[in-house]
Tab-separated table of C-alpha atoms in Angstrom:
chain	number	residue	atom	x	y	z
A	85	UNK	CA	0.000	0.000	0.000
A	86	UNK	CA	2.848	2.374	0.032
A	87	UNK	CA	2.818	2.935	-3.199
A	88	UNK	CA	-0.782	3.804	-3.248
A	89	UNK	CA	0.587	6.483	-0.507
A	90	UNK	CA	2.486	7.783	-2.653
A	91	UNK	CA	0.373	8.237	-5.410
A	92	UNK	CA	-1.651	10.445	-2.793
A	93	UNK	CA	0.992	12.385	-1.780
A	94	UNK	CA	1.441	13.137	-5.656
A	95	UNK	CA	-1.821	13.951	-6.214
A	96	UNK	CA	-1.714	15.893	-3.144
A	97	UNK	CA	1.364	17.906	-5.091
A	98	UNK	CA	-0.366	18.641	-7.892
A	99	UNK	CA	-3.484	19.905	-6.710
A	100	UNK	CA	-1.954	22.503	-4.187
A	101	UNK	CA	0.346	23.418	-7.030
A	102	UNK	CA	-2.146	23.875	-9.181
A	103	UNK	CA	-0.630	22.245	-12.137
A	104	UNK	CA	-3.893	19.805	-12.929
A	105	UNK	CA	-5.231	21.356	-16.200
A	106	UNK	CA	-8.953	22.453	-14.795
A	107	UNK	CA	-10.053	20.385	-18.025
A	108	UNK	CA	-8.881	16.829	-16.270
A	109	UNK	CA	-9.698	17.673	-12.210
A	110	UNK	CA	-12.870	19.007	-13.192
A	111	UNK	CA	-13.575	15.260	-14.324
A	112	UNK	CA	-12.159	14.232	-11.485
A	113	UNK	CA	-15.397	13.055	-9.558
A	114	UNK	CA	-16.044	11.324	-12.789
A	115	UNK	CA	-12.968	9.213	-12.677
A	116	UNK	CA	-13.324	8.320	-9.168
A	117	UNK	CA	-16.941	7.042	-9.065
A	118	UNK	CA	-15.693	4.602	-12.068
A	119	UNK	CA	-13.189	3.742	-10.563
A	120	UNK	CA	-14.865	3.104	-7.305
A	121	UNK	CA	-16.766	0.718	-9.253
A	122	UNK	CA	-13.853	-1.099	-11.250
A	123	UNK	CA	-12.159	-1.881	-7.446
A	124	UNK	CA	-15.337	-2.764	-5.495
A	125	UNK	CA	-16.163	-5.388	-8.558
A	126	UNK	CA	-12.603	-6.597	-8.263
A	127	UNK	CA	-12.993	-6.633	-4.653
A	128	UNK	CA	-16.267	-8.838	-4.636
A	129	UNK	CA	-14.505	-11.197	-7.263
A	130	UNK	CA	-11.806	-11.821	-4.448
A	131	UNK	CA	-14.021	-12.641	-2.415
A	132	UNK	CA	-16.648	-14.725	-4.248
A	133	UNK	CA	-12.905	-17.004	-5.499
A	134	UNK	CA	-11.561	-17.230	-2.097
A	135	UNK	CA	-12.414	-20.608	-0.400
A	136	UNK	CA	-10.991	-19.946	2.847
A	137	UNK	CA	-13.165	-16.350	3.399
A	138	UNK	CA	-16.158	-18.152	1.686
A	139	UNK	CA	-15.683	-21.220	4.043
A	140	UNK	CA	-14.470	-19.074	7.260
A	141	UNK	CA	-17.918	-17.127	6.304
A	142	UNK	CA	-19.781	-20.255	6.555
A	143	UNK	CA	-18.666	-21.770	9.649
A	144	UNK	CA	-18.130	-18.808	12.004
A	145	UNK	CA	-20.135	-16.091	9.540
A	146	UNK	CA	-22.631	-15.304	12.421
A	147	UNK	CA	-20.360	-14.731	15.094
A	148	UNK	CA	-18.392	-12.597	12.366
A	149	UNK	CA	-21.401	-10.428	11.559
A	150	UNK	CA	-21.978	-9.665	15.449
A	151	UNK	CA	-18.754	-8.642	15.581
A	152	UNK	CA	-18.661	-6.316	12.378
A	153	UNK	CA	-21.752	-4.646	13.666
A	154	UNK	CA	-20.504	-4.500	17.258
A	155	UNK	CA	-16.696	-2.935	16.457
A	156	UNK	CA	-18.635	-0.605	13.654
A	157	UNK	CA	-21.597	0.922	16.363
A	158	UNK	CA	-18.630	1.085	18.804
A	159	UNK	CA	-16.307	3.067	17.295
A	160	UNK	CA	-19.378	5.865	15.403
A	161	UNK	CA	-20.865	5.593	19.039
A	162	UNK	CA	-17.717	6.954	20.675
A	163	UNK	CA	-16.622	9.573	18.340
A	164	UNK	CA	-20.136	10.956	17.931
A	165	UNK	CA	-20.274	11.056	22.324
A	166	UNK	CA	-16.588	12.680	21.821
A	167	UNK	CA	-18.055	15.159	18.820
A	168	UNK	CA	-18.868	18.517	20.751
A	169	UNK	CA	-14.926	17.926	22.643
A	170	UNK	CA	-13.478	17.310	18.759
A	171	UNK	CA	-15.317	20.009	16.877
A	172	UNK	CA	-15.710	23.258	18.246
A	173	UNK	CA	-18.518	25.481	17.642
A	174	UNK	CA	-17.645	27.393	13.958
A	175	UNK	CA	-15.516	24.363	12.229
A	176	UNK	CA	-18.059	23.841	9.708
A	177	UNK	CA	-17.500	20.091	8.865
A	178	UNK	CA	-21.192	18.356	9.159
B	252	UNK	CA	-24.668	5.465	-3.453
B	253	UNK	CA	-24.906	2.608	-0.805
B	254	UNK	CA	-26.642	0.667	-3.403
B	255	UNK	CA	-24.705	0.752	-6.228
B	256	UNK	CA	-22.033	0.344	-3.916
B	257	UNK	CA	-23.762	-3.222	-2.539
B	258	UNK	CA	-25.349	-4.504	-5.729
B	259	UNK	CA	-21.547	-3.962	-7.255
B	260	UNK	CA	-19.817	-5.847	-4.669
B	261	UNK	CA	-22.665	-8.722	-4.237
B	262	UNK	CA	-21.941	-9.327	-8.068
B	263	UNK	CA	-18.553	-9.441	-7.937
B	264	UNK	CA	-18.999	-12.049	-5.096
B	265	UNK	CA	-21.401	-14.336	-6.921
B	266	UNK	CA	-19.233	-14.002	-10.104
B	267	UNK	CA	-15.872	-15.150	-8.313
B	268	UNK	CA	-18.372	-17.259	-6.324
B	269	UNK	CA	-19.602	-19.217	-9.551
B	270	UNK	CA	-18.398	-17.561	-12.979
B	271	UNK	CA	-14.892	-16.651	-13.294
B	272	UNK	CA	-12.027	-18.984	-12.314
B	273	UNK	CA	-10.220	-19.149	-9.294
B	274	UNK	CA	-7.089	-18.063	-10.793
B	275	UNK	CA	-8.485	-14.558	-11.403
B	276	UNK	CA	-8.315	-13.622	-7.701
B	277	UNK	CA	-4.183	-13.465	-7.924
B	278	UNK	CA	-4.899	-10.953	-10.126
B	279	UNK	CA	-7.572	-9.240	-8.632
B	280	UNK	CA	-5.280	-8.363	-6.139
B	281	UNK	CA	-2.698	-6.580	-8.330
B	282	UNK	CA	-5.691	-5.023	-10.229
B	283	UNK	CA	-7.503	-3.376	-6.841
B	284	UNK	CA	-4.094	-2.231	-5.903
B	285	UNK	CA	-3.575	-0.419	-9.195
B	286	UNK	CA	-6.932	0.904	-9.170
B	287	UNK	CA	-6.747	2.177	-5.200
B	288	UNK	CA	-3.456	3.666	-6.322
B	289	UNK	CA	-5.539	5.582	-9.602
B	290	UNK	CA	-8.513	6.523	-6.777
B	291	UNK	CA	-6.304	7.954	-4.268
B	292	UNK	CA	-4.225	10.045	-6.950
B	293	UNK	CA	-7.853	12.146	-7.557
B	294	UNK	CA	-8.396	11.956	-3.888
B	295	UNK	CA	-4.938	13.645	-3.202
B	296	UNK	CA	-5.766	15.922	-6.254
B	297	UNK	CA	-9.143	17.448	-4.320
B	298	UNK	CA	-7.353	17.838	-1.046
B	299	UNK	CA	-4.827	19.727	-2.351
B	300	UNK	CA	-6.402	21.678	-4.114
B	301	UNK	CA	-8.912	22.786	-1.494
B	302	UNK	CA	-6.135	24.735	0.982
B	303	UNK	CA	-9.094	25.978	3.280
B	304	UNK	CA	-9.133	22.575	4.259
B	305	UNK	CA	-5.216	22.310	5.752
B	306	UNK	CA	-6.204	26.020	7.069
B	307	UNK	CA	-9.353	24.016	9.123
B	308	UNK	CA	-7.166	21.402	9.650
B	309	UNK	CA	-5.110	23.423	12.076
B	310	UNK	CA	-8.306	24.718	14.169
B	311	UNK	CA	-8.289	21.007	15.470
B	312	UNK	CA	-5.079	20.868	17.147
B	313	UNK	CA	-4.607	17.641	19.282
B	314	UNK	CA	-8.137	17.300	19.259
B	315	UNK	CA	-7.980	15.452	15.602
B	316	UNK	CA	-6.289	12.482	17.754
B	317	UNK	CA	-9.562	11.692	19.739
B	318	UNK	CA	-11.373	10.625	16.667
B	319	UNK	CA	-8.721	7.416	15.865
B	320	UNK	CA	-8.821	7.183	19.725
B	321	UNK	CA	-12.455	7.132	19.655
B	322	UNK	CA	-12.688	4.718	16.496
B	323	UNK	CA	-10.290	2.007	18.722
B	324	UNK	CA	-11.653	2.295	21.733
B	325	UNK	CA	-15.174	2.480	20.850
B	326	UNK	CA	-14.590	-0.652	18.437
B	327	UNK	CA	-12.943	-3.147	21.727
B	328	UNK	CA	-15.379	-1.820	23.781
B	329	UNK	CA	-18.246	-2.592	21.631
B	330	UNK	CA	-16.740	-6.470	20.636
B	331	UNK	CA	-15.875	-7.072	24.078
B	332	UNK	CA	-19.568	-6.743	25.155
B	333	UNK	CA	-20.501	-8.654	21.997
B	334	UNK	CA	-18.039	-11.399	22.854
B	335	UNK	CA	-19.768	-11.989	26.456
B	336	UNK	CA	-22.579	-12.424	24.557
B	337	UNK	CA	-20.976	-14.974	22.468
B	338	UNK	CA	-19.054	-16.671	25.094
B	339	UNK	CA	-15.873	-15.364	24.398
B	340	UNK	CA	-13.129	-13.948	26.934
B	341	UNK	CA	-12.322	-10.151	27.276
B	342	UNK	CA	-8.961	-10.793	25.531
B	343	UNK	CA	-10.134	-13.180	22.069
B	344	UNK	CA	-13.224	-10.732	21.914
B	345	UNK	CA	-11.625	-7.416	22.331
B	346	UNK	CA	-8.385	-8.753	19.922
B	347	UNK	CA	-10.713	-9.327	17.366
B	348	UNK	CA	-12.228	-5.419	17.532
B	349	UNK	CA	-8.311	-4.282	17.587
B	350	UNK	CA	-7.924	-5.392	14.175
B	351	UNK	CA	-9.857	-2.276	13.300
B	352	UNK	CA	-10.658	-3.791	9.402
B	353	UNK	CA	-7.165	-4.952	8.611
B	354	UNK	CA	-8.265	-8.465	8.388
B	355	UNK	CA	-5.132	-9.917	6.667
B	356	UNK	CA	-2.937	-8.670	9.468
B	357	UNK	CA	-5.765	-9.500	12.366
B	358	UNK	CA	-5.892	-12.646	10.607
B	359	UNK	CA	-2.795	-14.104	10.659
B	360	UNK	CA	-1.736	-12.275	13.871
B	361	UNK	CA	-4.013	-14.198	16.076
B	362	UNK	CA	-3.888	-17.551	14.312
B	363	UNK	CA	-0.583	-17.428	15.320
B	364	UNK	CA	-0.917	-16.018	18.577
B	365	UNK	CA	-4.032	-17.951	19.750
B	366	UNK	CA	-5.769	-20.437	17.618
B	367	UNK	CA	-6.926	-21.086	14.004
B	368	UNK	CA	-10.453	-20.719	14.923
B	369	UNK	CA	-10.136	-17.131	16.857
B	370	UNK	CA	-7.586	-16.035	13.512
B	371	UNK	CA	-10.604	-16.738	11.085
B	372	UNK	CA	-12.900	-14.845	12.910
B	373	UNK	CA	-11.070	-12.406	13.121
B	374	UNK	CA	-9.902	-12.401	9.229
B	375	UNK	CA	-13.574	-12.785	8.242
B	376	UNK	CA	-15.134	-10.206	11.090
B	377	UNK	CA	-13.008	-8.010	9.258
B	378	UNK	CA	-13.552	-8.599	5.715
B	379	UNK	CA	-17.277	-7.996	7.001
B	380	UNK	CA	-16.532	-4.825	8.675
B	381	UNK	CA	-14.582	-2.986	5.265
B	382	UNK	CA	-17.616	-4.388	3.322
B	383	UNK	CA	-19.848	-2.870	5.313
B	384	UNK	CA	-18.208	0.215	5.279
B	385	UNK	CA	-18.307	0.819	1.837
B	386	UNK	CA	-22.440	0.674	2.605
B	387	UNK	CA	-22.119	2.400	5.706
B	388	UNK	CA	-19.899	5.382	4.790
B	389	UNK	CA	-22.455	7.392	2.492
B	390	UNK	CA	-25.502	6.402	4.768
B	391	UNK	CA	-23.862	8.187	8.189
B	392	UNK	CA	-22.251	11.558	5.744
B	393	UNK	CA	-25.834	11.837	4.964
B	394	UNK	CA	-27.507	11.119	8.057
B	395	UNK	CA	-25.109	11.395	11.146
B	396	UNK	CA	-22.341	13.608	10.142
B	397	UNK	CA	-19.090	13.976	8.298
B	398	UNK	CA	-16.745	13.282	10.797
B	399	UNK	CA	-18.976	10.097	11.874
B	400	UNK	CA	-18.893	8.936	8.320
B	401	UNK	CA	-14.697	8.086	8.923
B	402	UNK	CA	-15.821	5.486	11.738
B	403	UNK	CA	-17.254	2.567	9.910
B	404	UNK	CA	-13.696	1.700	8.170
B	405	UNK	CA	-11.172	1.486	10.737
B	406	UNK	CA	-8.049	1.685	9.641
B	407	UNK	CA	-8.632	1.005	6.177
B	408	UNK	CA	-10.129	5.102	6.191
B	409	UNK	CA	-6.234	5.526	5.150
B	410	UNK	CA	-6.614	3.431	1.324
B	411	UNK	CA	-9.378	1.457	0.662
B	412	UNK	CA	-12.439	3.170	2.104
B	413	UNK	CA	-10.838	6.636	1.383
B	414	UNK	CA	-12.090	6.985	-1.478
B	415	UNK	CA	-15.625	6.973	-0.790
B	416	UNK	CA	-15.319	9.093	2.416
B	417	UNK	CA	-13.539	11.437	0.283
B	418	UNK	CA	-16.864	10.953	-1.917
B	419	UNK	CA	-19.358	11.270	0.509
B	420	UNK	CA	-18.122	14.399	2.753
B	421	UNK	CA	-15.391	16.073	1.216
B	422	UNK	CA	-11.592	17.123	1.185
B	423	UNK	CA	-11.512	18.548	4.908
B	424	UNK	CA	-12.865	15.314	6.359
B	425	UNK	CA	-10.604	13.483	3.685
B	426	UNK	CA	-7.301	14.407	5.029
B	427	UNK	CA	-9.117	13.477	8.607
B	428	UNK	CA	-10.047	10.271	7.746
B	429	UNK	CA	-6.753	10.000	6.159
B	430	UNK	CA	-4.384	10.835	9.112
B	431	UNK	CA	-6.806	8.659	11.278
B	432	UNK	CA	-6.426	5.637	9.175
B	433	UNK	CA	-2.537	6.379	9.384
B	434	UNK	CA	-2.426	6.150	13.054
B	435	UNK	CA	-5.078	3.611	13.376
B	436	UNK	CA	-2.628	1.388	11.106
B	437	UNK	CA	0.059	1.911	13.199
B	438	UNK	CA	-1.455	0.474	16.264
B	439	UNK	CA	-3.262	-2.045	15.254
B	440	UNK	CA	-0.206	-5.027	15.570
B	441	UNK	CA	-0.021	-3.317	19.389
B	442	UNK	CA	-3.511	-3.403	20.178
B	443	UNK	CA	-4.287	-6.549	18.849
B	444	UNK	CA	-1.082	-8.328	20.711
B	445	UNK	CA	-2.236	-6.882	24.090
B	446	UNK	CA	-5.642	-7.521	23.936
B	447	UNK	CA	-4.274	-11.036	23.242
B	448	UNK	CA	-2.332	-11.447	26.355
B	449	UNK	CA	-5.009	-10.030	29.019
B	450	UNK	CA	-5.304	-13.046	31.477
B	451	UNK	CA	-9.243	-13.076	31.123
């Protein structure tokens, strides 16, 4: 994954330096919803081929599942009780 | 979003599941990676091209560390209570909410450390947690809130689920979820080791 970091970091260059024709990063949303696709596809495909997720899934897929859910309220549970410390009044993020 | 997002991922499934050959998935592999390396080049593209966002950035101090804080505690809390539930210890069920979504890592970490059984669930609790986050992650931008929306992924809010964070919010809570995937990444091995060797 470190090169994928460092693909960010050089897309990170170019857009503060402003170098991006406006005619490509304006079809930049465009590109990434694609994209997004393309990987998520792939991503399904990995699964759907791998015996030992399909036949960990299988066996142990409840407990799994309980888990997911559990680890996923947990952690949007916390940070939304720790939101008014995090965000001040003003810092516009949603 | 969430939909396309599911209906994409389900097909992919049932077509490694019954169409393609098995073969394909050493190259699916290669093929995300190039493609999460293409995604996050646009991603970086946005954020730096949006400076108010480093200029926000700053307004958050040491404060931006409570919301990887938050994600990891939140996430052992939450497993350990589901593990009592289960029947598991404080240590197997917590481990397993340490991996954070890095299921390869979680995986292998606690197969080695504890058993086969407690590495799978891990590996697959995992898996089930990124999946879901790629649901998740436009559903709680919409209806929670932006900096919510970075929870659902874990540590994989630094590559994988970037993207559609990125997406759904926008390039302030981008370089968040970025820099909280970053650290998140960097403690999971820790987390998960300790949690391992509490005695109960």
């Amino acid at each position: 994954m470190w090169l994928c970091m460092m693909f960010l970091a050089l897309g990170i260059v170019l857009g503060v330096s402003g170098k991006m024709p406006v005619k490509i990063a304006e079809r930049s949303a465009g590109f990434q919803f694609w994209s997004l696709l393309l990987i998520l596809f792939a991503m399904g495909v990995s699964i759907g081929s791998n015996d030992e997720i399909i036949e960990g899934f299988l066996s142990i897929g409840l407990h799994s599942v309980v888990f997911a859910a559990a680890a996923i309220m947990g952690s949007l549970a916390l940070v939304r009780i720790l939101r008014p410390v995090i965000q001040h009044k003003g810092e516009d993020t949603r | 979003m969430s939909w396309i997002i599911l209906l994409t991922v389900v097909t992919g499934t049932a077509a490694g599941y019954f169409v393609l050959p098995a073969s394909l998935s050493r190259y699916s592999g290669r093929f995300i990676e190039a493609g999460v390396c293409f995604l996050l080049f646009w991603v970086g593209v946005d954020i730096g091209g949006s400076r108010e966002s480093f200029v926000k950035l700053r307004q958050y101090g040491w404060r931006i560390f409570l919301i990887p804080a938050g994600m990891a505690v939140g996430s052992i809390a939450a497993t350990v209570m589901a593990g009592w539930l289960l029947g598991y210890s404080i240590g197997e069920a917590g481990a397993v909410g340490a991996g954070l979504g890095w299921y390869s890592l979680s995986g292998v970490l606690l197969t080695e450390l504890h058993s086969v059984r407690l590495g799978t669930v891990a590996f697959v609790t995992n898996v089930v947690r990124e999946l879901a986050a790629f649901v998740l992650i436009p559903v709680v931008a919409a209806r929670i809130g932006h900096l919510e929306a970075i929870t659902p992924g874990g540590s994989t809010c630094m590559d994988t689920t970037l993207p559609v964070i990125a997406r759904s919010t926008g390039p302030e809570t981008a370089i968040i979820a970025f820099l909280s995937g970053v650290l998140l990444t960097s403690i999971v091995p820790v987390l998960v080791t300790l949690m391992i060797k509490l005695p109960f």
